[in-house]
Amino acid sequence: MKIASQENSAVAMVKAALERAEKYQPEYHIFNWINEQALDQAQEIDRRIASGEPVGRLAGVPYAIKDNFLAPLGETTASAHILEGFTSPVTATAVQKLEAEGAVLIGRTNLDAFAHGSSTENSYFGPTKNSKDLSRVAGGSSGGSAVAVALDIVQFATGTDTGGSIRQPASFNGVYGLKPTYGAISRYGVVAMASSTDCVGFFTGNPDDLDLLMEITAGQDAKDLTSLPDFYAQSQAKPVKKVGIIKDFDNESIDAEIRAALKAKVEQLRVSDVEIVELEMPALKHALAAYYIIVPAEIASNLSRHDGIRYGFRSESSSHLQDLYCNTRGEGFMSENKRRIMIGNFVLSSGFYDAYYLKAAKARTVIINEYAKAFEKCDLILTPVSPNPAFELGSKVNDPVAMYLEDVFSVPLNLAGLPGLTVPAGQTKQGLDIGLQLVGPRRSDRTLINFAKEMEEK
Amino acid sequence: MEVNQETIQHLAELSNFALSESESAGLQSNIQEILTYISELNQLDTEGIEPTYQVFEMENIWRPDEIMKQDASPDELLSLTETVEKHQIKVPKVL
């Protein structure tokens, strides 16, 4: 991380970030809000440095947050109409920790409304464009954060990953994207999607920065009872001697150039004395179906709080309370939000619960067991992030199942609570970014980051 | 499982939202496709398998029975809505 110092002023760094944000914003639509107060904060950091006062580990570092992190810095919209006008009085724990280290917020980044999507096209404010090709999607749901780092506007950005929402946009834009072990970073103050799989994570330009951000943000939080006692600070990177590749993941449905990139990486590892282990993981192909039962069920429950009464958008024309709920939610949610809420209510309704929700919860156990067996044979697993590079805007937005299939390699981890890391792995002939995914056992986050570093050096 | 307009209206009711006619038609085919897709899960054998509902691996987190300091005051929370009267949020008639 490049931090502010006597020679390198916070004001200069923040000014450069704001200028780049303003320059790219009209074409790429990266931000929902840009922080006009950022320079004041930078000046204060420079003053502290000049007078010899202590500054944090992220002093003057320009950063962005996905617009589903609460903080009284601009409105928190989650790119959804129903939250428009909502300025949170509370601050997400992750944001609080970053601010305490002197990082300077440049803006709030665009996402699929409520993080429902894989392209950032489901945003109420319009899509974010891919950093390499304006006719293509940024990926999603954390598309704005990925592009903000890829275009070098900020040094890092926060994201959330429920089924691939950090890893896929990272791969579409050639940056690093970490989805930590479930519970590593507090979810307090993050707009909830699916509580049993939601994770806070980061986009950066290199693995070292991920390490520092984990050091700063990981840890137990009394405000999130599913946050783990801080394992990251105490953990050590384990040597990686065996890397697993999944046989079932090498087939015609995957883009040829992505398969080639994976093969090239495997060869590179082989020459550097890493043993490659072929894994059979037949249950993983069912993970997507299980995911699109469990996650909508949790969405239906979490999004029931948005009623138009206490904050955000409220529909005007209602004479009765029940109409107010129905009109507010009808007008305030995007189509994809509605699809997921309805699927959730379907799989949870009596008569269908056992056939869908219970079945998916059992599938989740099978998937967890399959990973556990795999990690008896290897230290990490290497897979594609998505079946194809960034696709064209509009090509999948009206075909939900095609959009869901984008997440086929990323969702199994979330069901098992495992950490996953997208590492850049070159580009297609057309110049689109390719990423590969490293997957480790629970709490192996440091090993993943360290191995990414070793791969970068090789 | 066949999805018809009745199913869509029932789900919309459970979900507490109003749908326009054109929206209902689109959702009918979307939800049909999604349900067909997720039904492939039936091919996975889960005989004798226990369900998993969370991957947190911890149970019974205790804390002292004391009121935690709140991040926002009642006044701050009430200021998030425009229709406040006598320190209460005003809504349309309930019955």
Coordinates of C-alpha atoms in Angstrom, one line a residue:
Chain A
M1 CA 0.0 0.0 0.0
K2 CA 1.3 3.4 -0.9
I3 CA 0.6 5.6 2.2
A4 CA 1.0 9.3 2.9
S5 CA 4.4 10.5 4.2
Q6 CA 6.5 13.7 4.3
E7 CA 7.4 13.2 0.6
N8 CA 4.1 11.8 -0.6
S9 CA 1.3 13.9 0.7
A10 CA -2.2 12.6 1.4
V11 CA -3.6 15.6 -0.4
A12 CA -1.7 14.8 -3.6
M13 CA -2.9 11.1 -3.5
V14 CA -6.5 12.0 -2.8
K15 CA -6.6 14.8 -5.4
A16 CA -5.3 12.4 -8.0
A17 CA -8.0 9.8 -7.0
L18 CA -10.8 12.4 -7.2
E19 CA -9.6 13.6 -10.6
R20 CA -9.5 10.1 -11.9
A21 CA -13.0 9.4 -10.4
E22 CA -14.4 12.5 -12.1
K23 CA -12.7 11.6 -15.4
Y24 CA -14.0 8.0 -15.6
Q25 CA -17.4 8.4 -13.9
P26 CA -19.4 9.7 -16.9
E27 CA -18.4 6.8 -19.2
Y28 CA -18.1 3.9 -16.7
H29 CA -20.6 4.8 -14.0
I30 CA -18.5 3.5 -11.2
F31 CA -19.8 5.5 -8.3
N32 CA -23.2 6.2 -6.8
W33 CA -21.7 9.0 -4.7
I34 CA -18.3 10.8 -4.6
N35 CA -17.0 12.2 -1.3
E36 CA -16.6 15.9 -1.6
Q37 CA -15.1 16.0 1.9
A38 CA -12.2 13.7 1.0
L39 CA -9.7 16.5 0.6
D40 CA -10.4 18.0 4.1
Q41 CA -9.6 14.6 5.6
A42 CA -6.4 14.3 3.5
Q43 CA -5.3 17.8 4.8
E44 CA -5.8 16.7 8.3
I45 CA -3.6 13.7 7.8
D46 CA -0.9 15.8 6.2
R47 CA -1.0 18.2 9.2
R48 CA -0.6 15.3 11.5
I49 CA 2.4 14.0 9.6
A50 CA 4.0 17.5 9.5
S51 CA 3.6 17.9 13.2
G52 CA 4.9 14.4 14.0
E53 CA 1.7 13.0 15.3
P54 CA 1.0 9.3 14.8
V55 CA -1.0 8.3 11.7
G56 CA -2.6 4.9 10.8
R57 CA -1.5 2.1 8.6
L58 CA -3.6 3.4 5.8
A59 CA -2.8 7.1 6.2
G60 CA -4.1 9.0 3.2
V61 CA -4.9 5.9 1.1
P62 CA -7.8 6.6 -1.2
Y63 CA -10.4 3.8 -1.1
A64 CA -14.0 3.1 -2.1
I65 CA -16.8 1.1 -0.5
K66 CA -19.5 -0.9 -2.2
D67 CA -22.7 1.0 -1.7
N68 CA -24.1 -1.6 0.7
F69 CA -21.9 -0.6 3.6
L70 CA -23.6 1.7 6.1
A71 CA -21.8 4.9 7.2
P72 CA -23.0 8.5 7.6
L73 CA -20.9 9.3 4.6
G74 CA -23.4 9.8 1.7
E75 CA -26.6 7.8 1.3
T76 CA -26.4 4.0 1.5
T77 CA -28.6 2.9 -1.4
A78 CA -27.5 -0.7 -2.2
S79 CA -28.3 0.6 -5.7
A80 CA -31.9 0.0 -4.9
H81 CA -34.8 2.5 -5.3
I82 CA -36.3 1.4 -2.0
L83 CA -33.3 2.6 0.0
E84 CA -33.0 6.0 -1.8
G85 CA -32.7 8.9 0.6
F86 CA -31.3 6.7 3.4
T87 CA -28.3 8.1 5.2
S88 CA -27.3 5.7 8.0
P89 CA -26.5 7.0 11.4
V90 CA -24.4 3.9 12.1
T91 CA -21.1 2.8 10.6
A92 CA -20.2 -0.7 9.5
T93 CA -17.5 -2.2 11.6
A94 CA -15.2 -2.8 8.6
V95 CA -15.5 0.8 7.5
Q96 CA -14.9 2.0 11.0
K97 CA -11.6 0.0 11.2
L98 CA -10.4 1.3 7.8
E99 CA -11.3 4.9 8.7
A100 CA -9.5 4.5 12.0
E101 CA -6.3 3.6 10.1
G102 CA -6.5 6.9 8.1
A103 CA -7.9 5.6 4.8
V104 CA -9.7 8.3 2.9
L105 CA -13.1 7.4 1.3
I106 CA -13.4 8.5 -2.3
G107 CA -16.9 7.2 -3.0
R108 CA -19.6 4.6 -2.9
T109 CA -19.5 2.1 -5.7
N110 CA -22.3 0.7 -7.9
L111 CA -23.7 -2.8 -7.5
D112 CA -26.6 -4.9 -8.6
A113 CA -29.5 -3.8 -6.3
F114 CA -29.1 -5.5 -3.0
A115 CA -26.2 -7.4 -4.5
H116 CA -28.6 -9.6 -6.6
G117 CA -26.8 -10.2 -9.8
S118 CA -23.6 -11.1 -11.6
S119 CA -23.2 -8.0 -13.9
T120 CA -24.1 -4.8 -12.0
E121 CA -26.8 -4.4 -14.6
N122 CA -29.5 -4.8 -12.0
S123 CA -28.6 -1.5 -10.4
Y124 CA -31.4 1.1 -10.2
F125 CA -28.9 3.7 -11.3
G126 CA -27.8 1.8 -14.4
P127 CA -24.9 -0.6 -15.2
T128 CA -21.1 -0.1 -14.5
K129 CA -19.0 -0.7 -17.6
N130 CA -16.1 -3.1 -17.9
S131 CA -12.7 -1.5 -17.4
K132 CA -11.3 -3.0 -20.6
D133 CA -14.4 -2.8 -22.9
L134 CA -17.2 -0.3 -22.5
S135 CA -19.6 -2.5 -24.4
R136 CA -19.2 -5.3 -21.7
V137 CA -20.3 -5.8 -18.1
A138 CA -18.2 -5.1 -15.1
G139 CA -19.3 -8.3 -13.5
G140 CA -21.1 -8.3 -10.2
S141 CA -22.5 -7.7 -7.9
S142 CA -19.5 -5.6 -6.7
G143 CA -18.8 -4.3 -10.3
G144 CA -18.2 -0.7 -9.3
S145 CA -15.5 -1.6 -6.7
A146 CA -13.7 -3.9 -9.2
V147 CA -13.6 -1.2 -11.8
A148 CA -12.5 1.5 -9.3
V149 CA -9.4 -0.5 -8.5
A150 CA -8.8 -1.7 -12.1
L151 CA -8.8 1.9 -13.4
D152 CA -6.4 2.9 -10.6
I153 CA -8.8 5.4 -9.0
V154 CA -8.4 3.9 -5.5
Q155 CA -5.8 1.6 -4.1
F156 CA -8.5 -0.8 -2.7
A157 CA -12.2 -1.1 -2.4
T158 CA -14.5 -3.1 -0.2
G159 CA -17.0 -5.7 -1.6
T160 CA -19.4 -8.3 -0.4
D161 CA -19.4 -11.9 -1.7
T162 CA -22.5 -14.1 -1.2
G163 CA -21.9 -16.3 -4.2
G164 CA -19.0 -14.8 -6.2
S165 CA -19.8 -11.1 -6.0
I166 CA -16.1 -10.2 -5.3
R167 CA -14.3 -12.9 -7.2
Q168 CA -16.2 -12.7 -10.5
P169 CA -15.9 -8.9 -11.1
A170 CA -12.3 -9.1 -9.9
S171 CA -11.6 -11.7 -12.7
F172 CA -13.6 -9.6 -15.3
N173 CA -11.3 -6.6 -14.5
G174 CA -7.9 -8.0 -13.9
V175 CA -7.5 -7.3 -10.2
Y176 CA -7.2 -9.4 -7.0
G177 CA -10.4 -10.1 -5.1
L178 CA -10.6 -11.9 -1.8
K179 CA -13.7 -13.6 -0.3
P180 CA -12.4 -14.5 3.2
T181 CA -13.5 -17.5 5.4
Y182 CA -17.1 -17.0 6.5
G183 CA -17.1 -14.9 9.6
A184 CA -13.6 -13.5 9.3
I185 CA -14.7 -9.9 9.0
S186 CA -17.7 -8.5 10.8
R187 CA -20.9 -8.1 8.8
Y188 CA -22.3 -5.5 11.1
G189 CA -23.5 -2.5 9.1
V190 CA -23.6 -4.3 5.8
V191 CA -27.0 -4.5 4.0
A192 CA -27.9 -8.2 4.4
M193 CA -28.5 -10.5 1.5
A194 CA -28.1 -14.1 2.7
S195 CA -26.8 -14.2 6.2
S196 CA -25.3 -17.7 6.1
T197 CA -23.1 -17.0 3.1
D198 CA -22.5 -13.2 3.1
C199 CA -18.9 -12.2 3.5
V200 CA -17.1 -8.9 3.5
G201 CA -13.9 -8.8 1.4
F202 CA -11.6 -6.6 -0.8
F203 CA -10.4 -5.7 -4.2
T204 CA -6.7 -4.8 -4.6
G205 CA -4.0 -4.5 -7.2
N206 CA -1.7 -6.9 -5.3
P207 CA -1.7 -9.7 -2.7
D208 CA 0.3 -7.8 -0.1
D209 CA -2.5 -5.2 0.2
L210 CA -5.0 -8.0 0.9
D211 CA -2.8 -9.2 3.7
L212 CA -2.7 -5.7 5.3
L213 CA -6.4 -5.3 4.9
M214 CA -7.1 -8.6 6.6
E215 CA -4.8 -7.7 9.5
I216 CA -6.8 -4.5 10.0
T217 CA -10.3 -5.7 9.5
A218 CA -10.5 -9.4 10.5
G219 CA -11.7 -10.2 14.1
Q220 CA -14.6 -10.8 16.4
D221 CA -17.2 -8.1 16.8
A222 CA -19.8 -8.1 19.6
K223 CA -22.2 -6.6 17.1
D224 CA -22.0 -9.6 14.7
L225 CA -22.4 -12.9 16.6
T226 CA -21.3 -14.8 13.5
S227 CA -17.9 -13.1 13.5
L228 CA -15.0 -15.5 14.3
P229 CA -12.4 -14.8 17.0
D230 CA -9.4 -13.3 15.1
F231 CA -7.6 -16.3 13.5
Y232 CA -5.9 -14.2 10.8
A233 CA -3.5 -12.4 13.1
Q234 CA -2.4 -15.7 14.7
S235 CA -2.3 -17.8 11.5
Q236 CA 0.8 -18.5 9.5
A237 CA 1.0 -19.2 5.8
K238 CA 1.5 -22.9 5.2
P239 CA 3.8 -24.1 2.4
V240 CA 1.7 -25.2 -0.6
K241 CA 3.1 -28.5 -2.0
K242 CA 0.0 -30.0 -3.6
V243 CA -2.6 -28.1 -5.7
G244 CA -5.8 -29.8 -6.7
I245 CA -7.6 -29.3 -10.0
I246 CA -11.2 -30.5 -10.5
K247 CA -11.6 -32.9 -13.4
D248 CA -15.3 -32.1 -13.8
F249 CA -14.5 -28.4 -14.3
D250 CA -12.6 -29.0 -17.5
N251 CA -15.2 -29.3 -20.2
E252 CA -16.6 -27.7 -23.4
S253 CA -18.9 -25.3 -21.6
I254 CA -15.9 -23.3 -20.4
D255 CA -14.4 -20.7 -22.7
A256 CA -11.3 -22.1 -24.5
E257 CA -9.1 -19.2 -23.5
I258 CA -10.0 -19.6 -19.8
R259 CA -9.2 -23.3 -20.0
A260 CA -5.9 -22.5 -21.7
A261 CA -5.0 -20.0 -19.0
L262 CA -5.7 -22.6 -16.3
K263 CA -3.6 -25.2 -18.1
A264 CA -0.7 -22.7 -18.5
K265 CA -0.9 -21.9 -14.7
V266 CA -0.9 -25.6 -13.9
E267 CA 2.2 -26.2 -16.1
Q268 CA 3.9 -23.3 -14.4
L269 CA 3.2 -24.8 -11.0
R270 CA 4.4 -28.2 -12.1
V271 CA 7.8 -26.8 -13.2
S272 CA 8.2 -25.1 -9.9
D273 CA 7.8 -28.5 -8.1
V274 CA 4.2 -28.2 -7.0
E275 CA 2.4 -31.5 -7.3
I276 CA -0.8 -31.3 -9.2
V277 CA -3.6 -33.6 -7.9
E278 CA -6.6 -34.4 -10.0
L279 CA -9.8 -34.3 -8.0
E280 CA -13.2 -35.8 -8.6
M281 CA -15.9 -33.7 -7.0
P282 CA -19.2 -34.8 -8.5
A283 CA -21.4 -33.0 -6.0
L284 CA -20.1 -29.6 -6.9
K285 CA -22.2 -29.4 -10.1
H286 CA -25.3 -29.4 -7.8
A287 CA -24.0 -26.5 -5.7
L288 CA -25.6 -23.9 -8.0
A289 CA -29.1 -25.4 -7.6
A290 CA -28.7 -25.7 -3.8
Y291 CA -27.4 -22.1 -3.7
Y292 CA -30.4 -20.7 -5.7
I293 CA -32.7 -22.3 -3.1
I294 CA -30.9 -21.4 0.1
V295 CA -29.9 -17.9 -0.8
P296 CA -33.4 -16.8 -2.1
A297 CA -34.9 -18.3 1.1
E298 CA -32.6 -16.1 3.2
I299 CA -33.2 -13.1 0.9
A300 CA -36.9 -13.4 1.3
S301 CA -36.5 -13.2 5.1
N302 CA -33.8 -10.5 5.1
L303 CA -35.6 -8.2 2.7
S304 CA -38.9 -8.4 4.5
R305 CA -37.7 -5.5 6.7
H306 CA -37.9 -3.1 3.8
D307 CA -41.4 -1.8 4.3
G308 CA -41.2 1.9 3.5
I309 CA -42.1 2.9 7.1
R310 CA -38.9 3.6 9.0
Y311 CA -36.3 4.7 6.3
G312 CA -35.8 5.0 2.6
F313 CA -38.4 5.3 -0.1
R314 CA -42.1 5.3 0.7
S315 CA -44.8 5.0 -2.0
E316 CA -47.0 8.1 -1.9
S317 CA -50.5 6.8 -2.9
S318 CA -51.6 4.4 -0.2
S319 CA -54.7 4.8 2.0
H320 CA -54.1 1.6 3.9
L321 CA -51.1 0.2 5.6
Q322 CA -51.1 -3.1 3.7
D323 CA -51.3 -1.1 0.4
L324 CA -48.4 1.0 1.5
Y325 CA -46.2 -2.1 2.0
C326 CA -47.2 -3.6 -1.3
N327 CA -46.9 -0.4 -3.3
T328 CA -43.6 0.6 -1.7
R329 CA -42.1 -2.9 -2.3
G330 CA -43.6 -3.2 -5.7
E331 CA -42.1 0.1 -6.9
G332 CA -38.9 -0.1 -4.8
F333 CA -37.5 -3.5 -5.7
M334 CA -36.0 -4.4 -9.1
S335 CA -37.3 -7.4 -11.0
E336 CA -34.4 -9.6 -9.9
N337 CA -35.1 -8.7 -6.2
K338 CA -38.7 -9.7 -6.8
R339 CA -37.7 -13.0 -8.5
R340 CA -35.4 -14.0 -5.6
I341 CA -37.9 -13.0 -2.9
M342 CA -40.7 -15.0 -4.6
I343 CA -38.4 -18.0 -5.1
G344 CA -37.5 -17.8 -1.5
N345 CA -41.1 -17.7 -0.3
F346 CA -41.8 -20.6 -2.7
V347 CA -39.1 -22.9 -1.4
L348 CA -40.0 -22.0 2.2
S349 CA -43.8 -22.5 1.9
S350 CA -45.5 -25.5 3.4
G351 CA -45.8 -28.3 0.9
F352 CA -42.5 -27.4 -0.8
Y353 CA -40.1 -26.9 2.1
D354 CA -38.9 -30.5 2.3
A355 CA -38.6 -30.9 -1.5
Y356 CA -36.6 -27.7 -1.9
Y357 CA -35.2 -26.0 1.2
L358 CA -34.5 -29.1 3.2
K359 CA -33.1 -30.9 0.2
A360 CA -30.7 -28.0 -0.5
A361 CA -29.6 -27.9 3.2
K362 CA -28.7 -31.6 2.9
A363 CA -26.9 -30.9 -0.4
R364 CA -24.9 -28.3 1.5
T365 CA -23.6 -31.0 3.8
V366 CA -22.6 -33.2 0.9
I367 CA -20.7 -30.3 -0.7
I368 CA -18.9 -29.5 2.6
N369 CA -17.9 -33.2 3.0
E370 CA -16.7 -33.3 -0.6
Y371 CA -14.4 -30.3 0.1
A372 CA -13.1 -31.8 3.3
K373 CA -12.2 -35.0 1.4
A374 CA -10.5 -33.0 -1.3
F375 CA -8.3 -31.1 1.2
E376 CA -7.0 -34.4 2.5
K377 CA -5.4 -34.8 -0.8
C378 CA -4.2 -31.2 -1.6
D379 CA -3.4 -27.9 0.1
L380 CA -5.4 -25.7 -2.2
I381 CA -7.6 -26.0 -5.2
L382 CA -7.2 -24.0 -8.5
T383 CA -10.3 -23.4 -10.7
P384 CA -11.7 -20.9 -13.2
V385 CA -13.6 -18.1 -11.6
S386 CA -16.4 -18.0 -14.2
P387 CA -17.1 -20.0 -17.4
N388 CA -16.4 -17.0 -19.7
P389 CA -14.8 -13.6 -19.7
A390 CA -16.8 -10.4 -19.4
F391 CA -20.0 -10.7 -21.6
E392 CA -21.8 -8.0 -23.5
L393 CA -24.1 -5.6 -21.7
G394 CA -27.7 -6.7 -22.1
S395 CA -26.9 -10.3 -23.3
K396 CA -28.0 -12.1 -20.1
V397 CA -30.0 -9.6 -18.1
N398 CA -33.4 -11.0 -19.2
D399 CA -32.4 -14.6 -18.8
P400 CA -32.0 -15.3 -15.1
V401 CA -30.8 -18.9 -15.4
A402 CA -28.0 -17.9 -17.8
M403 CA -27.0 -15.2 -15.4
Y404 CA -27.0 -17.6 -12.5
L405 CA -24.8 -20.0 -14.4
E406 CA -22.1 -17.3 -14.3
D407 CA -21.6 -18.3 -10.6
V408 CA -21.2 -22.0 -11.2
F409 CA -17.5 -22.1 -9.9
S410 CA -17.9 -19.5 -7.2
V411 CA -21.0 -20.5 -5.2
P412 CA -19.8 -23.9 -3.9
L413 CA -17.3 -22.1 -1.6
N414 CA -19.9 -19.8 -0.1
L415 CA -22.1 -22.8 0.8
A416 CA -19.1 -24.4 2.6
G417 CA -17.8 -21.1 4.1
L418 CA -14.4 -21.4 2.5
P419 CA -12.1 -18.6 1.5
G420 CA -11.5 -17.9 -2.2
L421 CA -9.1 -15.6 -4.0
T422 CA -9.2 -14.4 -7.6
V423 CA -5.8 -13.9 -9.1
P424 CA -5.3 -12.2 -12.5
A425 CA -4.2 -14.7 -15.2
G426 CA -3.6 -12.8 -18.4
Q427 CA -6.0 -11.7 -21.1
T428 CA -7.9 -13.1 -24.0
K429 CA -6.8 -12.3 -27.6
Q430 CA -9.6 -9.6 -27.5
G431 CA -7.9 -8.0 -24.5
L432 CA -10.5 -9.1 -21.8
D433 CA -9.2 -10.1 -18.4
I434 CA -9.0 -13.7 -17.2
G435 CA -8.9 -14.6 -13.5
L436 CA -8.3 -17.9 -11.7
Q437 CA -9.6 -18.9 -8.3
L438 CA -7.6 -20.3 -5.4
V439 CA -9.7 -22.1 -2.8
G440 CA -8.5 -23.2 0.6
P441 CA -9.9 -24.9 3.7
R442 CA -11.6 -22.7 6.3
R443 CA -9.1 -20.2 8.0
S444 CA -6.5 -20.7 5.3
D445 CA -6.8 -17.1 4.1
R446 CA -3.2 -16.3 4.8
T447 CA -2.0 -19.3 2.9
L448 CA -4.1 -18.3 -0.1
I449 CA -2.7 -14.7 -0.1
N450 CA 0.8 -15.9 0.4
F451 CA 0.5 -18.5 -2.4
A452 CA -0.9 -15.8 -4.7
K453 CA 2.2 -13.7 -3.9
E454 CA 4.5 -16.7 -4.8
M455 CA 2.6 -17.2 -8.1
E456 CA 3.1 -13.6 -8.9
E457 CA 6.8 -13.8 -8.4
K458 CA 7.2 -17.0 -10.4
Chain B
M1 CA -44.1 -28.1 -10.8
E2 CA -46.1 -25.9 -13.1
V3 CA -46.1 -22.2 -12.4
N4 CA -49.3 -20.4 -13.4
Q5 CA -50.7 -16.9 -12.8
E6 CA -52.3 -18.1 -9.6
T7 CA -49.0 -19.2 -8.2
I8 CA -47.4 -15.9 -9.1
Q9 CA -50.2 -13.9 -7.4
H10 CA -50.0 -16.2 -4.3
L11 CA -46.2 -15.7 -4.1
A12 CA -46.6 -11.9 -4.6
E13 CA -49.0 -11.9 -1.7
L14 CA -46.6 -13.8 0.5
S15 CA -43.9 -11.4 -0.6
N16 CA -45.9 -8.3 0.1
F17 CA -45.6 -6.6 -3.2
A18 CA -47.9 -5.4 -6.0
L19 CA -47.1 -6.6 -9.5
S20 CA -48.1 -5.0 -12.8
E21 CA -49.7 -7.2 -15.4
S22 CA -46.7 -7.2 -17.7
E23 CA -44.4 -7.9 -14.7
S24 CA -46.5 -10.9 -13.7
A25 CA -46.3 -12.4 -17.2
G26 CA -42.5 -12.1 -17.2
L27 CA -42.1 -13.5 -13.7
Q28 CA -44.3 -16.5 -14.6
S29 CA -41.8 -17.7 -17.3
N30 CA -38.7 -16.7 -15.3
I31 CA -39.8 -18.5 -12.1
Q32 CA -40.9 -21.5 -14.1
E33 CA -37.3 -21.7 -15.7
I34 CA -35.7 -21.2 -12.3
L35 CA -37.7 -23.9 -10.6
T36 CA -37.0 -26.3 -13.5
Y37 CA -33.3 -25.6 -13.1
I38 CA -33.2 -26.0 -9.3
S39 CA -35.2 -29.2 -9.5
E40 CA -32.1 -30.9 -10.9
L41 CA -31.0 -31.1 -7.3
N42 CA -33.2 -34.3 -7.2
Q43 CA -30.4 -36.1 -9.0
L44 CA -28.1 -35.7 -5.9
D45 CA -28.5 -38.6 -3.4
T46 CA -29.0 -37.1 0.1
E47 CA -30.2 -40.3 1.8
G48 CA -29.2 -40.3 5.4
I49 CA -27.5 -36.9 5.2
E50 CA -28.1 -34.3 7.9
P51 CA -28.9 -30.7 6.7
T52 CA -26.5 -27.8 7.2
Y53 CA -28.0 -24.4 8.0
Q54 CA -24.9 -22.5 9.0
V55 CA -21.1 -22.8 8.5
F56 CA -20.1 -20.8 11.5
E57 CA -19.0 -23.9 13.5
M58 CA -19.7 -22.2 16.9
E59 CA -22.6 -22.5 19.2
N60 CA -24.0 -20.7 22.3
I61 CA -22.2 -17.4 22.3
W62 CA -22.8 -15.9 25.7
R63 CA -22.4 -12.3 26.8
P64 CA -23.3 -10.6 30.0
D65 CA -27.0 -9.7 30.3
E66 CA -26.4 -6.0 30.0
I67 CA -27.7 -3.4 27.6
M68 CA -25.1 -2.7 24.9
K69 CA -24.4 0.9 24.0
Q70 CA -26.4 1.6 20.8
D71 CA -24.8 3.3 17.8
A72 CA -27.8 5.5 17.1
S73 CA -30.2 7.4 19.4
P74 CA -34.0 7.2 19.0
D75 CA -34.0 10.7 17.7
E76 CA -31.5 9.9 15.0
L77 CA -33.5 6.9 14.0
L78 CA -36.8 8.8 13.9
S79 CA -35.1 11.5 11.7
L80 CA -34.8 8.9 8.9
T81 CA -38.6 9.1 8.2
E82 CA -40.5 12.3 7.3
T83 CA -43.8 11.4 9.0
V84 CA -43.1 11.7 12.7
E85 CA -45.7 13.0 15.1
K86 CA -45.3 13.1 18.9
H87 CA -42.1 11.0 18.7
Q88 CA -44.0 8.3 16.7
I89 CA -43.9 7.3 13.1
K90 CA -47.3 8.0 11.4
V91 CA -48.7 5.4 9.0
P92 CA -51.9 5.0 7.0
K93 CA -54.8 3.3 8.7
V94 CA -54.2 -0.3 9.7
L95 CA -57.8 -1.7 9.8

